[in-house]
Amino acid sequence: GKHAVNLDSKIADVRVKPFALEMGVKFELHVTISGKKINVSEVPELSIPEDWMRDKLELNFYKSEQGGGEVENVNYDKQSRTAVITFLRPG
């Protein structure tokens, strides 16, 4: 729809148009599994904050349809491109 925006005592008529956001980035990880922890190596370098990368890793390994489970902790090291995912329960 149309909107009027007040900019420094001038009115600008603007129109809102929807646009598609690029969602997600696919990448390959190398994983070593041991009880409650998974060691992840070769995490790709993405231009996102480290806490976002930790969130992405947690969401990826939380998915039960992919063999994941409830994540207790994600220890991510950007320099070495590695992470240790710790689950609440082994399996």
Coordinates of N, CA, C and O in Angstrom, one line a residue:
G1 N 0.8 -1.2 0.0 CA 0.0 0.0 0.0 C 0.9 1.2 0.0 O 2.1 1.2 0.1
K2 N 0.2 2.4 -0.1 CA 0.8 3.7 -0.1 C 0.9 4.2 1.3 O 0.0 4.0 2.2
H3 N 2.0 4.9 1.6 CA 2.2 5.5 2.9 C 2.8 6.9 2.7 O 3.6 7.2 1.8
A4 N 2.6 7.8 3.7 CA 3.2 9.1 3.7 C 4.1 9.2 4.9 O 3.8 8.8 6.0
V5 N 5.4 9.5 4.6 CA 6.4 9.6 5.6 C 6.9 11.0 5.8 O 7.2 11.7 4.8
N6 N 7.0 11.5 7.0 CA 7.4 12.9 7.3 C 8.9 12.9 7.4 O 9.5 12.3 8.4
L7 N 9.6 13.5 6.5 CA 11.1 13.6 6.5 C 11.5 15.1 6.7 O 11.4 15.8 5.7
D8 N 12.0 15.5 7.8 CA 12.4 16.9 8.0 C 11.4 17.9 7.5 O 11.7 18.7 6.7
S9 N 10.2 17.8 8.0 CA 9.0 18.7 7.7 C 8.7 18.6 6.2 O 8.0 19.5 5.7
K10 N 9.1 17.6 5.5 CA 8.6 17.4 4.1 C 7.9 16.0 4.1 O 8.3 15.1 4.7
I11 N 6.9 15.9 3.3 CA 6.1 14.6 3.2 C 6.6 13.9 2.0 O 6.6 14.4 0.9
A12 N 7.0 12.6 2.2 CA 7.4 11.8 1.0 C 6.3 10.6 0.9 O 6.0 10.0 1.9
D13 N 5.8 10.5 -0.2 CA 4.9 9.4 -0.5 C 5.7 8.2 -0.9 O 6.5 8.2 -1.8
V14 N 5.5 7.1 -0.2 CA 6.2 5.8 -0.5 C 5.2 4.7 -0.7 O 4.1 4.7 -0.2
R15 N 5.7 3.7 -1.4 CA 4.9 2.5 -1.7 C 5.6 1.3 -1.2 O 6.8 1.2 -1.5
V16 N 5.0 0.4 -0.5 CA 5.6 -0.8 0.0 C 5.5 -1.9 -1.0 O 4.4 -2.1 -1.6
K17 N 6.6 -2.6 -1.3 CA 6.6 -3.7 -2.3 C 7.2 -4.9 -1.6 O 8.3 -4.7 -1.0
P18 N 6.6 -6.1 -1.7 CA 7.3 -7.2 -1.1 C 8.5 -7.7 -1.9 O 8.6 -7.4 -3.1
F19 N 9.4 -8.3 -1.2 CA 10.6 -8.8 -1.8 C 11.0 -10.1 -1.1 O 10.7 -10.3 0.0
A20 N 11.7 -10.9 -1.8 CA 12.1 -12.3 -1.3 C 13.5 -12.1 -0.6 O 14.4 -11.5 -1.2
L21 N 13.6 -12.7 0.6 CA 14.9 -12.7 1.3 C 15.5 -14.0 0.9 O 14.9 -15.1 0.8
E22 N 16.8 -14.0 0.8 CA 17.6 -15.2 0.5 C 17.7 -15.9 1.9 O 18.3 -15.3 2.8
M23 N 17.2 -17.1 2.0 CA 17.2 -17.8 3.2 C 18.1 -19.0 3.2 O 18.1 -19.7 2.2
G24 N 19.0 -19.1 4.2 CA 19.8 -20.2 4.4 C 21.0 -20.3 3.5 O 21.0 -19.8 2.4
V25 N 22.0 -21.0 4.0 CA 23.2 -21.3 3.3 C 23.4 -22.8 3.5 O 23.5 -23.3 4.6
K26 N 23.6 -23.6 2.4 CA 23.9 -25.0 2.6 C 25.4 -25.1 2.6 O 26.2 -24.5 1.9
F27 N 25.9 -26.0 3.5 CA 27.3 -26.3 3.6 C 27.5 -27.7 4.1 O 26.6 -28.3 4.7
E28 N 28.7 -28.2 3.9 CA 29.1 -29.6 4.3 C 30.0 -29.5 5.5 O 30.8 -28.7 5.6
L29 N 29.7 -30.4 6.5 CA 30.5 -30.5 7.7 C 31.1 -31.9 7.8 O 30.5 -32.8 7.3
H30 N 32.2 -32.0 8.5 CA 32.8 -33.2 8.8 C 32.7 -33.5 10.3 O 33.0 -32.6 11.1
V31 N 32.1 -34.6 10.6 CA 31.7 -34.9 12.0 C 32.3 -36.2 12.6 O 32.4 -37.2 11.9
T32 N 32.7 -36.1 13.8 CA 33.2 -37.3 14.6 C 32.2 -37.4 15.8 O 32.0 -36.5 16.5
I33 N 31.6 -38.6 16.0 CA 30.6 -38.8 17.0 C 31.2 -39.6 18.2 O 31.9 -40.6 17.9
S34 N 30.9 -39.2 19.4 CA 31.3 -39.9 20.6 C 30.4 -39.7 21.7 O 30.4 -38.6 22.4
G35 N 29.4 -40.6 22.0 CA 28.5 -40.5 23.1 C 27.7 -39.3 23.1 O 26.8 -39.1 22.3
K36 N 27.9 -38.3 24.0 CA 27.1 -37.1 24.1 C 27.7 -35.9 23.3 O 27.0 -34.9 23.2
K37 N 28.8 -36.1 22.7 CA 29.5 -35.0 22.0 C 29.7 -35.3 20.6 O 30.0 -36.5 20.2
I38 N 29.7 -34.3 19.7 CA 30.1 -34.4 18.3 C 31.1 -33.4 18.0 O 30.9 -32.2 18.3
N39 N 32.2 -33.8 17.5 CA 33.3 -32.8 17.0 C 33.0 -32.5 15.6 O 33.0 -33.4 14.7
V40 N 32.9 -31.3 15.3 CA 32.6 -30.8 13.9 C 33.8 -30.0 13.4 O 34.3 -29.1 14.1
S41 N 34.3 -30.4 12.2 CA 35.4 -29.7 11.6 C 35.1 -29.1 10.3 O 34.0 -29.5 9.7
E42 N 35.9 -28.3 9.8 CA 35.7 -27.7 8.4 C 34.4 -26.9 8.4 O 33.7 -27.0 7.3
V43 N 34.0 -26.2 9.4 CA 32.9 -25.4 9.4 C 33.2 -24.2 8.4 O 34.2 -23.6 8.5
P44 N 32.3 -24.0 7.5 CA 32.6 -22.9 6.5 C 32.7 -21.6 7.1 O 32.0 -21.3 8.1
E45 N 33.5 -20.7 6.5 CA 33.6 -19.3 6.9 C 32.5 -18.5 6.3 O 32.4 -18.4 5.1
L46 N 31.6 -18.0 7.2 CA 30.5 -17.2 6.7 C 30.6 -15.8 7.3 O 31.1 -15.7 8.4
S47 N 30.2 -14.8 6.6 CA 30.3 -13.5 7.1 C 29.1 -13.2 8.0 O 28.3 -12.3 7.8
I48 N 28.9 -14.0 9.1 CA 27.9 -13.8 10.1 C 28.5 -13.7 11.5 O 29.6 -14.3 11.6
P49 N 27.9 -13.1 12.5 CA 28.5 -13.1 13.8 C 28.6 -14.6 14.4 O 27.9 -15.5 14.0
E50 N 29.6 -14.7 15.3 CA 29.8 -16.1 15.9 C 28.6 -16.6 16.6 O 28.3 -17.8 16.5
D51 N 27.8 -15.8 17.2 CA 26.6 -16.3 17.9 C 25.6 -16.8 16.9 O 24.9 -17.8 17.2
W52 N 25.5 -16.2 15.7 CA 24.6 -16.7 14.7 C 25.1 -18.1 14.2 O 24.3 -19.0 14.0
M53 N 26.4 -18.3 14.1 CA 26.9 -19.6 13.7 C 26.6 -20.6 14.7 O 26.2 -21.7 14.4
R54 N 26.8 -20.3 16.0 CA 26.5 -21.2 17.1 C 25.0 -21.6 17.0 O 24.6 -22.8 17.1
D55 N 24.1 -20.6 16.7 CA 22.7 -20.9 16.6 C 22.4 -21.8 15.4 O 21.6 -22.7 15.5
K56 N 23.1 -21.5 14.3 CA 22.9 -22.4 13.1 C 23.3 -23.8 13.4 O 22.6 -24.8 13.0
L57 N 24.4 -24.0 14.0 CA 24.9 -25.3 14.4 C 23.9 -26.0 15.3 O 23.6 -27.2 15.1
E58 N 23.5 -25.3 16.3 CA 22.5 -25.9 17.3 C 21.3 -26.3 16.6 O 20.8 -27.4 16.8
L59 N 20.7 -25.5 15.7 CA 19.5 -25.8 15.0 C 19.7 -27.0 14.1 O 18.8 -27.9 14.0
N60 N 20.8 -27.1 13.5 CA 21.1 -28.2 12.6 C 21.1 -29.5 13.3 O 20.6 -30.5 12.9
F61 N 21.8 -29.5 14.5 CA 22.0 -30.8 15.2 C 20.8 -31.1 16.2 O 20.7 -32.1 16.7
Y62 N 19.9 -30.2 16.3 CA 18.7 -30.3 17.1 C 17.6 -31.2 16.4 O 16.8 -31.8 17.0
K63 N 17.7 -31.2 15.0 CA 16.6 -31.8 14.2 C 16.6 -33.3 14.4 O 17.6 -34.0 14.0
S64 N 15.6 -33.9 15.0 CA 15.5 -35.3 15.3 C 15.4 -36.1 14.0 O 15.9 -37.2 14.0
E65 N 14.8 -35.6 12.9 CA 14.7 -36.3 11.7 C 16.0 -36.5 11.0 O 16.2 -37.4 10.2
Q66 N 17.1 -35.8 11.5 CA 18.4 -36.0 11.0 C 19.3 -36.7 12.0 O 20.5 -36.7 11.9
G67 N 18.7 -37.3 13.0 CA 19.4 -38.1 14.0 C 19.9 -37.2 15.1 O 20.7 -37.7 16.0
G68 N 19.5 -36.0 15.2 CA 19.9 -35.1 16.3 C 19.1 -35.2 17.5 O 18.4 -36.2 17.7
G69 N 19.3 -34.3 18.5 CA 18.6 -34.3 19.7 C 18.8 -33.0 20.4 O 19.4 -32.0 19.9
E70 N 18.2 -32.9 21.6 CA 18.3 -31.6 22.4 C 19.7 -31.3 22.7 O 20.5 -32.1 23.3
V71 N 20.1 -30.1 22.3 CA 21.5 -29.6 22.4 C 21.7 -28.9 23.8 O 21.0 -28.1 24.1
E72 N 22.8 -29.3 24.5 CA 23.1 -28.7 25.8 C 24.0 -27.5 25.6 O 23.9 -26.5 26.2
N73 N 25.0 -27.7 24.7 CA 26.0 -26.6 24.5 C 26.6 -26.7 23.1 O 26.8 -27.8 22.5
V74 N 27.0 -25.6 22.6 CA 27.8 -25.5 21.3 C 29.0 -24.7 21.6 O 28.9 -23.5 21.9
N75 N 30.2 -25.3 21.4 CA 31.4 -24.6 21.6 C 32.1 -24.4 20.2 O 32.6 -25.4 19.7
Y76 N 32.0 -23.2 19.7 CA 32.4 -22.9 18.3 C 33.7 -22.1 18.4 O 33.8 -21.1 19.1
D77 N 34.7 -22.5 17.6 CA 36.0 -21.8 17.4 C 36.1 -21.3 16.0 O 36.4 -22.1 15.1
K78 N 35.9 -20.1 15.8 CA 35.9 -19.5 14.4 C 37.3 -19.7 13.7 O 37.4 -20.0 12.6
Q79 N 38.4 -19.5 14.5 CA 39.7 -19.5 13.9 C 40.0 -20.9 13.4 O 40.6 -21.0 12.3
S80 N 39.7 -21.9 14.2 CA 40.1 -23.3 13.7 C 38.9 -23.9 12.9 O 39.1 -25.0 12.4
R81 N 37.8 -23.2 12.8 CA 36.6 -23.6 12.0 C 36.1 -25.0 12.6 O 35.8 -25.9 11.8
T82 N 36.1 -25.1 13.9 CA 35.6 -26.3 14.5 C 34.6 -26.0 15.6 O 34.5 -24.9 16.0
A83 N 33.8 -27.0 15.9 CA 32.8 -26.9 17.0 C 32.7 -28.2 17.7 O 32.9 -29.3 17.1
V84 N 32.3 -28.1 19.0 CA 31.9 -29.3 19.7 C 30.5 -29.1 20.2 O 30.1 -28.2 20.8
I85 N 29.6 -30.1 19.7 CA 28.2 -30.0 20.1 C 28.0 -31.0 21.2 O 28.3 -32.2 21.0
T86 N 27.4 -30.6 22.3 CA 27.2 -31.5 23.4 C 25.7 -31.6 23.6 O 24.9 -30.6 23.6
F87 N 25.2 -32.8 23.6 CA 23.8 -33.1 23.7 C 23.4 -33.4 25.2 O 24.2 -33.8 26.0
L88 N 22.1 -33.2 25.5 CA 21.6 -33.5 26.9 C 21.7 -35.0 27.2 O 22.0 -35.4 28.3
R89 N 21.4 -35.8 26.2 CA 21.4 -37.3 26.4 C 22.3 -37.9 25.3 O 22.3 -37.5 24.2
P90 N 23.0 -39.0 25.7 CA 23.8 -39.7 24.7 C 22.9 -40.5 23.7 O 21.7 -40.7 24.0
G91 N 23.4 -40.7 22.5 CA 22.6 -41.5 21.6 C 22.7 -41.1 20.2 O 23.4 -40.2 19.8

